[in-house]
PDB file of C-alpha atoms in Angstrom:
ATOM      1  CA  MET A   1      17.247  -9.657  33.696  1.00  0.00           C
ATOM      2  CA  THR A   2      20.622 -10.573  33.253  1.00  0.00           C
ATOM      3  CA  PRO A   3      23.021  -8.561  33.992  1.00  0.00           C
ATOM      4  CA  ILE A   4      25.183  -6.325  32.020  1.00  0.00           C
ATOM      5  CA  ILE A   5      28.083  -6.318  34.533  1.00  0.00           C
ATOM      6  CA  ALA A   6      28.628  -9.756  36.026  1.00  0.00           C
ATOM      7  CA  VAL A   7      31.314 -10.686  38.199  1.00  0.00           C
ATOM      8  CA  ARG A   8      32.316 -13.400  40.703  1.00  0.00           C
ATOM      9  CA  GLY A   9      35.004 -14.324  42.345  1.00  0.00           C
ATOM     10  CA  LEU A  10      37.497 -11.873  41.083  1.00  0.00           C
ATOM     11  CA  ARG A  11      40.861 -11.612  42.562  1.00  0.00           C
ATOM     12  CA  LYS A  12      43.950  -9.484  41.847  1.00  0.00           C
ATOM     13  CA  SER A  13      47.179 -10.126  42.846  1.00  0.00           C
ATOM     14  CA  PHE A  14      50.154  -7.784  42.221  1.00  0.00           C
ATOM     15  CA  GLY A  15      53.369 -10.045  43.547  1.00  0.00           C
ATOM     16  CA  ASP A  16      52.731 -11.146  47.025  1.00  0.00           C
ATOM     17  CA  ALA A  17      49.689  -8.390  47.787  1.00  0.00           C
ATOM     18  CA  GLU A  18      46.176  -9.427  47.107  1.00  0.00           C
ATOM     19  CA  VAL A  19      44.302  -6.559  45.975  1.00  0.00           C
ATOM     20  CA  LEU A  20      40.923  -7.423  45.306  1.00  0.00           C
ATOM     21  CA  SER A  21      39.783 -10.709  47.454  1.00  0.00           C
ATOM     22  CA  GLY A  22      36.554 -12.911  45.107  1.00  0.00           C
ATOM     23  CA  ILE A  23      35.208 -10.023  44.833  1.00  0.00           C
ATOM     24  CA  GLY A  24      30.872 -10.530  43.212  1.00  0.00           C
ATOM     25  CA  LEU A  25      29.047  -7.773  41.523  1.00  0.00           C
ATOM     26  CA  SER A  26      25.883  -7.360  39.122  1.00  0.00           C
ATOM     27  CA  VAL A  27      25.123  -3.811  37.634  1.00  0.00           C
ATOM     28  CA  ALA A  28      21.554  -4.458  35.382  1.00  0.00           C
ATOM     29  CA  GLU A  29      21.179  -2.446  32.747  1.00  0.00           C
ATOM     30  CA  SER A  30      20.008   1.688  33.573  1.00  0.00           C
ATOM     31  CA  GLU A  31      21.853   1.272  36.730  1.00  0.00           C
ATOM     32  CA  VAL A  32      24.425   3.753  38.585  1.00  0.00           C
ATOM     33  CA  VAL A  33      26.832   2.148  41.258  1.00  0.00           C
ATOM     34  CA  CYS A  34      28.686   4.549  43.298  1.00  0.00           C
ATOM     35  CA  VAL A  35      31.901   2.954  45.499  1.00  0.00           C
ATOM     36  CA  ILE A  36      33.136   4.344  47.861  1.00  0.00           C
ATOM     37  CA  GLY A  37      35.969   2.994  50.617  1.00  0.00           C
ATOM     38  CA  PRO A  38      39.820   4.782  51.802  1.00  0.00           C
ATOM     39  CA  SER A  39      42.659   4.635  49.471  1.00  0.00           C
ATOM     40  CA  GLY A  40      44.457   1.475  49.054  1.00  0.00           C
ATOM     41  CA  SER A  41      40.656  -0.685  49.758  1.00  0.00           C
ATOM     42  CA  GLY A  42      40.828  -1.891  45.703  1.00  0.00           C
ATOM     43  CA  LYS A  43      38.123   0.488  44.178  1.00  0.00           C
ATOM     44  CA  SER A  44      40.054   1.843  41.180  1.00  0.00           C
ATOM     45  CA  THR A  45      41.570  -2.045  40.675  1.00  0.00           C
ATOM     46  CA  LEU A  46      38.099  -3.023  40.665  1.00  0.00           C
ATOM     47  CA  LEU A  47      36.751  -0.976  37.622  1.00  0.00           C
ATOM     48  CA  ARG A  48      40.724  -1.198  35.996  1.00  0.00           C
ATOM     49  CA  CYS A  49      39.601  -5.409  35.797  1.00  0.00           C
ATOM     50  CA  LEU A  50      35.862  -4.385  34.742  1.00  0.00           C
ATOM     51  CA  ASN A  51      38.066  -3.630  31.136  1.00  0.00           C
ATOM     52  CA  ARG A  52      40.850  -5.275  31.453  1.00  0.00           C
ATOM     53  CA  LEU A  53      43.231  -2.777  31.899  1.00  0.00           C
ATOM     54  CA  GLU A  54      44.379  -5.262  34.786  1.00  0.00           C
ATOM     55  CA  ALA A  55      44.024  -8.645  33.928  1.00  0.00           C
ATOM     56  CA  SER A  56      42.885 -10.390  36.806  1.00  0.00           C
ATOM     57  CA  THR A  57      44.533 -13.332  38.680  1.00  0.00           C
ATOM     58  CA  SER A  58      41.337 -15.258  38.695  1.00  0.00           C
ATOM     59  CA  GLY A  59      37.629 -15.203  38.817  1.00  0.00           C
ATOM     60  CA  SER A  60      34.949 -13.957  35.831  1.00  0.00           C
ATOM     61  CA  ILE A  61      34.079 -10.758  34.800  1.00  0.00           C
ATOM     62  CA  VAL A  62      30.891 -10.728  31.678  1.00  0.00           C
ATOM     63  CA  ILE A  63      30.124  -7.396  30.107  1.00  0.00           C
ATOM     64  CA  ASP A  64      26.713  -7.261  27.862  1.00  0.00           C
ATOM     65  CA  GLY A  65      27.474 -10.894  27.831  1.00  0.00           C
ATOM     66  CA  GLN A  66      30.510 -11.464  26.717  1.00  0.00           C
ATOM     67  CA  GLU A  67      33.098 -13.486  29.250  1.00  0.00           C
ATOM     68  CA  LEU A  68      36.401 -11.049  29.532  1.00  0.00           C
ATOM     69  CA  THR A  69      39.028 -13.318  30.631  1.00  0.00           C
ATOM     70  CA  ALA A  70      38.026 -15.950  27.732  1.00  0.00           C
ATOM     71  CA  ASP A  71      40.823 -17.231  25.656  1.00  0.00           C
ATOM     72  CA  HIS A  72      38.688 -15.529  21.867  1.00  0.00           C
ATOM     73  CA  VAL A  73      37.038 -13.193  23.419  1.00  0.00           C
ATOM     74  CA  ASN A  74      37.841  -9.826  21.219  1.00  0.00           C
ATOM     75  CA  ILE A  75      38.718  -7.927  24.405  1.00  0.00           C
ATOM     76  CA  ASP A  76      39.511  -4.595  21.524  1.00  0.00           C
ATOM     77  CA  ARG A  77      35.354  -5.094  20.884  1.00  0.00           C
ATOM     78  CA  VAL A  78      33.913  -5.296  24.717  1.00  0.00           C
ATOM     79  CA  ARG A  79      36.411  -2.358  24.957  1.00  0.00           C
ATOM     80  CA  ALA A  80      34.427  -0.249  22.581  1.00  0.00           C
ATOM     81  CA  GLU A  81      31.355  -0.550  24.244  1.00  0.00           C
ATOM     82  CA  ILE A  82      33.182   0.616  27.810  1.00  0.00           C
ATOM     83  CA  GLY A  83      33.206   4.084  27.843  1.00  0.00           C
ATOM     84  CA  MET A  84      36.024   5.125  30.892  1.00  0.00           C
ATOM     85  CA  VAL A  85      37.371   8.600  32.109  1.00  0.00           C
ATOM     86  CA  PHE A  86      39.963   9.231  34.231  1.00  0.00           C
ATOM     87  CA  GLN A  87      41.330  10.566  37.369  1.00  0.00           C
ATOM     88  CA  GLN A  88      43.441  12.354  34.608  1.00  0.00           C
ATOM     89  CA  PHE A  89      41.964  13.655  31.280  1.00  0.00           C
ATOM     90  CA  ASN A  90      44.978  12.411  28.826  1.00  0.00           C
ATOM     91  CA  LEU A  91      43.170  13.866  26.106  1.00  0.00           C
ATOM     92  CA  PHE A  92      46.452  14.740  23.618  1.00  0.00           C
ATOM     93  CA  PRO A  93      47.611  18.795  24.013  1.00  0.00           C
ATOM     94  CA  HIS A  94      47.973  18.835  20.508  1.00  0.00           C
ATOM     95  CA  ARG A  95      44.703  18.023  19.378  1.00  0.00           C
ATOM     96  CA  THR A  96      41.750  20.175  19.797  1.00  0.00           C
ATOM     97  CA  ALA A  97      39.036  19.320  22.459  1.00  0.00           C
ATOM     98  CA  LEU A  98      36.694  18.524  18.913  1.00  0.00           C
ATOM     99  CA  GLU A  99      39.370  16.388  17.459  1.00  0.00           C
ATOM    100  CA  ASN A 100      40.714  14.405  21.053  1.00  0.00           C
ATOM    101  CA  VAL A 101      36.617  13.974  20.967  1.00  0.00           C
ATOM    102  CA  ALA A 102      36.382  13.298  17.512  1.00  0.00           C
ATOM    103  CA  LEU A 103      39.148  10.607  17.110  1.00  0.00           C
ATOM    104  CA  ALA A 104      38.677   7.200  18.383  1.00  0.00           C
ATOM    105  CA  PRO A 105      35.341   6.946  16.297  1.00  0.00           C
ATOM    106  CA  ARG A 106      37.114   6.933  13.084  1.00  0.00           C
ATOM    107  CA  VAL A 107      40.041   5.363  13.670  1.00  0.00           C
ATOM    108  CA  VAL A 108      38.336   2.737  15.933  1.00  0.00           C
ATOM    109  CA  ARG A 109      35.034   2.379  14.211  1.00  0.00           C
ATOM    110  CA  GLY A 110      35.736   3.809  10.675  1.00  0.00           C
ATOM    111  CA  ILE A 111      33.330   6.463  10.810  1.00  0.00           C
ATOM    112  CA  SER A 112      34.465   9.151   8.541  1.00  0.00           C
ATOM    113  CA  ALA A 113      35.750  12.775   9.399  1.00  0.00           C
ATOM    114  CA  ALA A 114      32.482  14.146   8.215  1.00  0.00           C
ATOM    115  CA  VAL A 115      30.342  12.605  10.280  1.00  0.00           C
ATOM    116  CA  ALA A 116      32.521  11.816  13.492  1.00  0.00           C
ATOM    117  CA  ARG A 117      33.188  15.319  13.985  1.00  0.00           C
ATOM    118  CA  ALA A 118      29.805  16.566  13.530  1.00  0.00           C
ATOM    119  CA  ARG A 119      29.289  13.931  16.553  1.00  0.00           C
ATOM    120  CA  ALA A 120      31.969  15.480  18.671  1.00  0.00           C
ATOM    121  CA  GLN A 121      30.218  18.308  18.147  1.00  0.00           C
ATOM    122  CA  GLU A 122      27.084  17.483  19.639  1.00  0.00           C
ATOM    123  CA  LEU A 123      28.515  16.023  22.455  1.00  0.00           C
ATOM    124  CA  LEU A 124      30.713  18.904  23.649  1.00  0.00           C
ATOM    125  CA  ALA A 125      27.635  21.119  22.695  1.00  0.00           C
ATOM    126  CA  LYS A 126      25.735  18.291  25.482  1.00  0.00           C
ATOM    127  CA  VAL A 127      28.628  18.707  28.323  1.00  0.00           C
ATOM    128  CA  GLY A 128      28.399  22.296  27.799  1.00  0.00           C
ATOM    129  CA  LEU A 129      31.523  22.876  25.927  1.00  0.00           C
ATOM    130  CA  ALA A 130      30.432  24.148  21.793  1.00  0.00           C
ATOM    131  CA  ASP A 131      32.789  27.134  22.290  1.00  0.00           C
ATOM    132  CA  LYS A 132      35.170  25.175  23.230  1.00  0.00           C
ATOM    133  CA  ALA A 133      35.441  23.158  20.246  1.00  0.00           C
ATOM    134  CA  ASN A 134      38.913  24.479  18.150  1.00  0.00           C
ATOM    135  CA  ALA A 135      40.724  25.205  22.317  1.00  0.00           C
ATOM    136  CA  TYR A 136      43.365  22.680  22.999  1.00  0.00           C
ATOM    137  CA  PRO A 137      43.813  20.854  26.353  1.00  0.00           C
ATOM    138  CA  ALA A 138      46.514  23.891  27.757  1.00  0.00           C
ATOM    139  CA  GLN A 139      43.635  26.199  26.917  1.00  0.00           C
ATOM    140  CA  LEU A 140      41.086  24.990  29.204  1.00  0.00           C
ATOM    141  CA  SER A 141      40.527  24.190  32.799  1.00  0.00           C
ATOM    142  CA  GLY A 142      40.269  21.455  34.609  1.00  0.00           C
ATOM    143  CA  GLY A 143      36.633  21.058  34.602  1.00  0.00           C
ATOM    144  CA  GLN A 144      36.607  21.863  31.302  1.00  0.00           C
ATOM    145  CA  GLN A 145      39.440  19.342  30.116  1.00  0.00           C
ATOM    146  CA  GLN A 146      37.292  17.056  32.294  1.00  0.00           C
ATOM    147  CA  ARG A 147      33.768  17.258  30.850  1.00  0.00           C
ATOM    148  CA  VAL A 148      35.990  17.496  26.908  1.00  0.00           C
ATOM    149  CA  ALA A 149      36.905  13.840  28.404  1.00  0.00           C
ATOM    150  CA  ILE A 150      33.683  12.783  29.316  1.00  0.00           C
ATOM    151  CA  ALA A 151      32.462  13.688  25.586  1.00  0.00           C
ATOM    152  CA  ARG A 152      35.385  11.321  23.990  1.00  0.00           C
ATOM    153  CA  ALA A 153      34.282   8.142  25.890  1.00  0.00           C
ATOM    154  CA  LEU A 154      30.465   8.902  24.777  1.00  0.00           C
ATOM    155  CA  ALA A 155      31.414   9.156  21.304  1.00  0.00           C
ATOM    156  CA  MET A 156      32.210   5.417  21.306  1.00  0.00           C
ATOM    157  CA  GLU A 157      28.150   5.285  21.989  1.00  0.00           C
ATOM    158  CA  PRO A 158      29.237   2.797  25.558  1.00  0.00           C
ATOM    159  CA  LYS A 159      26.867   0.923  26.727  1.00  0.00           C
ATOM    160  CA  ILE A 160      28.377   1.902  29.838  1.00  0.00           C
ATOM    161  CA  LEU A 161      30.818   4.244  31.195  1.00  0.00           C
ATOM    162  CA  LEU A 162      33.234   3.656  33.994  1.00  0.00           C
ATOM    163  CA  PHE A 163      34.044   6.013  36.032  1.00  0.00           C
ATOM    164  CA  ASP A 164      37.639   6.143  38.146  1.00  0.00           C
ATOM    165  CA  GLU A 165      37.737   9.656  40.781  1.00  0.00           C
ATOM    166  CA  PRO A 166      36.744  11.734  38.100  1.00  0.00           C
ATOM    167  CA  THR A 167      37.149  15.253  40.444  1.00  0.00           C
ATOM    168  CA  SER A 168      39.766  14.191  42.631  1.00  0.00           C
ATOM    169  CA  ALA A 169      42.623  16.145  39.900  1.00  0.00           C
ATOM    170  CA  LEU A 170      40.035  19.330  40.300  1.00  0.00           C
ATOM    171  CA  ASP A 171      39.964  22.164  42.353  1.00  0.00           C
ATOM    172  CA  PRO A 172      37.016  22.428  44.542  1.00  0.00           C
ATOM    173  CA  GLU A 173      34.737  24.829  42.635  1.00  0.00           C
ATOM    174  CA  LEU A 174      34.904  22.849  39.337  1.00  0.00           C
ATOM    175  CA  VAL A 175      33.661  19.708  40.424  1.00  0.00           C
ATOM    176  CA  GLY A 176      30.141  20.830  40.738  1.00  0.00           C
ATOM    177  CA  GLU A 177      30.833  20.810  36.818  1.00  0.00           C
ATOM    178  CA  VAL A 178      31.696  17.902  35.792  1.00  0.00           C
ATOM    179  CA  LEU A 179      28.984  16.081  38.484  1.00  0.00           C
ATOM    180  CA  ALA A 180      26.489  17.620  36.947  1.00  0.00           C
ATOM    181  CA  VAL A 181      27.510  16.297  33.791  1.00  0.00           C
ATOM    182  CA  MET A 182      27.498  13.099  35.201  1.00  0.00           C
ATOM    183  CA  GLN A 183      24.169  13.073  37.069  1.00  0.00           C
ATOM    184  CA  ALA A 184      22.311  14.160  33.558  1.00  0.00           C
ATOM    185  CA  LEU A 185      23.880  10.956  31.946  1.00  0.00           C
ATOM    186  CA  ALA A 186      22.452   9.134  35.310  1.00  0.00           C
ATOM    187  CA  GLU A 187      18.656  10.244  33.899  1.00  0.00           C
ATOM    188  CA  GLU A 188      19.274   9.699  30.119  1.00  0.00           C
ATOM    189  CA  GLY A 189      20.064   6.114  32.011  1.00  0.00           C
ATOM    190  CA  MET A 190      23.789   5.231  30.611  1.00  0.00           C
ATOM    191  CA  THR A 191      25.026   2.764  32.918  1.00  0.00           C
ATOM    192  CA  MET A 192      27.194   3.920  35.051  1.00  0.00           C
ATOM    193  CA  VAL A 193      30.026   2.315  37.666  1.00  0.00           C
ATOM    194  CA  VAL A 194      31.442   5.681  39.504  1.00  0.00           C
ATOM    195  CA  VAL A 195      34.945   4.959  41.937  1.00  0.00           C
ATOM    196  CA  THR A 196      34.011   8.335  43.906  1.00  0.00           C
ATOM    197  CA  HIS A 197      34.856  10.549  47.448  1.00  0.00           C
ATOM    198  CA  GLU A 198      32.084  12.757  46.931  1.00  0.00           C
ATOM    199  CA  MET A 199      29.469  11.369  49.409  1.00  0.00           C
ATOM    200  CA  GLY A 200      26.706  13.521  48.023  1.00  0.00           C
ATOM    201  CA  PHE A 201      26.924  12.988  44.595  1.00  0.00           C
ATOM    202  CA  ALA A 202      26.929   9.470  45.751  1.00  0.00           C
ATOM    203  CA  ARG A 203      24.417  10.095  48.239  1.00  0.00           C
ATOM    204  CA  SER A 204      21.641  11.935  44.979  1.00  0.00           C
ATOM    205  CA  VAL A 205      22.518   9.924  42.055  1.00  0.00           C
ATOM    206  CA  ALA A 206      23.694   6.372  42.789  1.00  0.00           C
ATOM    207  CA  ASP A 207      21.118   3.867  43.314  1.00  0.00           C
ATOM    208  CA  ARG A 208      23.974   1.348  44.608  1.00  0.00           C
ATOM    209  CA  VAL A 209      26.603   2.238  46.543  1.00  0.00           C
ATOM    210  CA  LEU A 210      29.281  -0.003  47.533  1.00  0.00           C
ATOM    211  CA  PHE A 211      31.364   0.612  50.549  1.00  0.00           C
ATOM    212  CA  MET A 212      35.184  -1.086  49.583  1.00  0.00           C
ATOM    213  CA  ASP A 213      37.560  -1.654  52.297  1.00  0.00           C
ATOM    214  CA  GLY A 214      40.657  -4.221  51.566  1.00  0.00           C
ATOM    215  CA  GLY A 215      39.988  -5.696  49.017  1.00  0.00           C
ATOM    216  CA  VAL A 216      35.852  -6.927  49.516  1.00  0.00           C
ATOM    217  CA  ILE A 217      32.714  -5.362  49.183  1.00  0.00           C
ATOM    218  CA  VAL A 218      32.429  -5.146  53.023  1.00  0.00           C
ATOM    219  CA  GLU A 219      28.538  -3.085  52.168  1.00  0.00           C
ATOM    220  CA  SER A 220      26.513  -2.325  49.495  1.00  0.00           C
ATOM    221  CA  GLY A 221      22.699  -0.793  49.940  1.00  0.00           C
ATOM    222  CA  THR A 222      20.485   2.269  48.955  1.00  0.00           C
ATOM    223  CA  PRO A 223      22.843   5.336  49.631  1.00  0.00           C
ATOM    224  CA  ALA A 224      19.784   5.838  52.151  1.00  0.00           C
ATOM    225  CA  GLU A 225      20.676   1.809  53.709  1.00  0.00           C
ATOM    226  CA  VAL A 226      24.424   2.557  53.092  1.00  0.00           C
ATOM    227  CA  PHE A 227      24.950   6.458  54.676  1.00  0.00           C
ATOM    228  CA  ASP A 228      21.812   6.359  57.216  1.00  0.00           C
ATOM    229  CA  ALA A 229      22.085   3.326  58.417  1.00  0.00           C
ATOM    230  CA  PRO A 230      25.426   1.418  57.685  1.00  0.00           C
ATOM    231  CA  GLN A 231      25.784  -2.136  58.974  1.00  0.00           C
ATOM    232  CA  GLU A 232      29.208  -2.614  59.079  1.00  0.00           C
ATOM    233  CA  PRO A 233      31.443  -1.389  61.803  1.00  0.00           C
ATOM    234  CA  ARG A 234      34.248  -0.670  59.064  1.00  0.00           C
ATOM    235  CA  THR A 235      31.279   1.662  56.798  1.00  0.00           C
ATOM    236  CA  ARG A 236      30.672   3.631  60.208  1.00  0.00           C
ATOM    237  CA  ALA A 237      34.446   3.837  60.895  1.00  0.00           C
ATOM    238  CA  PHE A 238      34.899   5.361  57.071  1.00  0.00           C
ATOM    239  CA  LEU A 239      31.563   7.475  57.237  1.00  0.00           C
ATOM    240  CA  ARG A 240      32.487   9.809  60.743  1.00  0.00           C
ATOM    241  CA  GLN A 241      35.664  10.367  58.645  1.00  0.00           C
ATOM    242  CA  VAL A 242      34.179  11.685  55.501  1.00  0.00           C
ATOM    243  CA  GLN A 243      31.012  13.015  56.113  1.00  0.00           C
TER     244      GLN A 243
END
């Protein structure tokens, strides 16, 4: 089966500093891949290269059959198939939760305002926020804002969702409500690549876990393989610190 994400020989440098050093990665449709590792290991840069928020220095990235680095690629069309949820929620402060979710389908996909609003209401209900449709971001907790951000990403009906440490800006008591939404999406078959420091989530939800350090994928395997029987000394040392 052709992977929905195929990365070959991916390198990314910022000046003289090489942040990604020849990454190879395949993700199957409906697979959940969690990426773990220390700060500065290249995890977030890898994620940002997957929708070309960062341009790669060299290598190949193919998303659903489209080569992102090809000269002729319509990057906006490819990006429309890739939802991304960031550490910071990036909601428009002057728009309600409903308006935040409904905006992109109207602007990017040309959906009518009425249809976009109805879909937005459905998605807010999906993430447990049906009663917050008319609330502004400042009236919501961090966990609620992040759930609105997930609903906003889903509004474009993406084939892939990328999560860049989606709980790292949240107070501990709010983390669970966001992870529960992500787990439900995984159970529905959404293809997800999740950069996370939530080891319990990675262990219970991921189909595969990647450990990154120094710009390379050091180890890859099932959660049981990586967490219970890591093969690489760097993986073992990292897990001793975080578990």
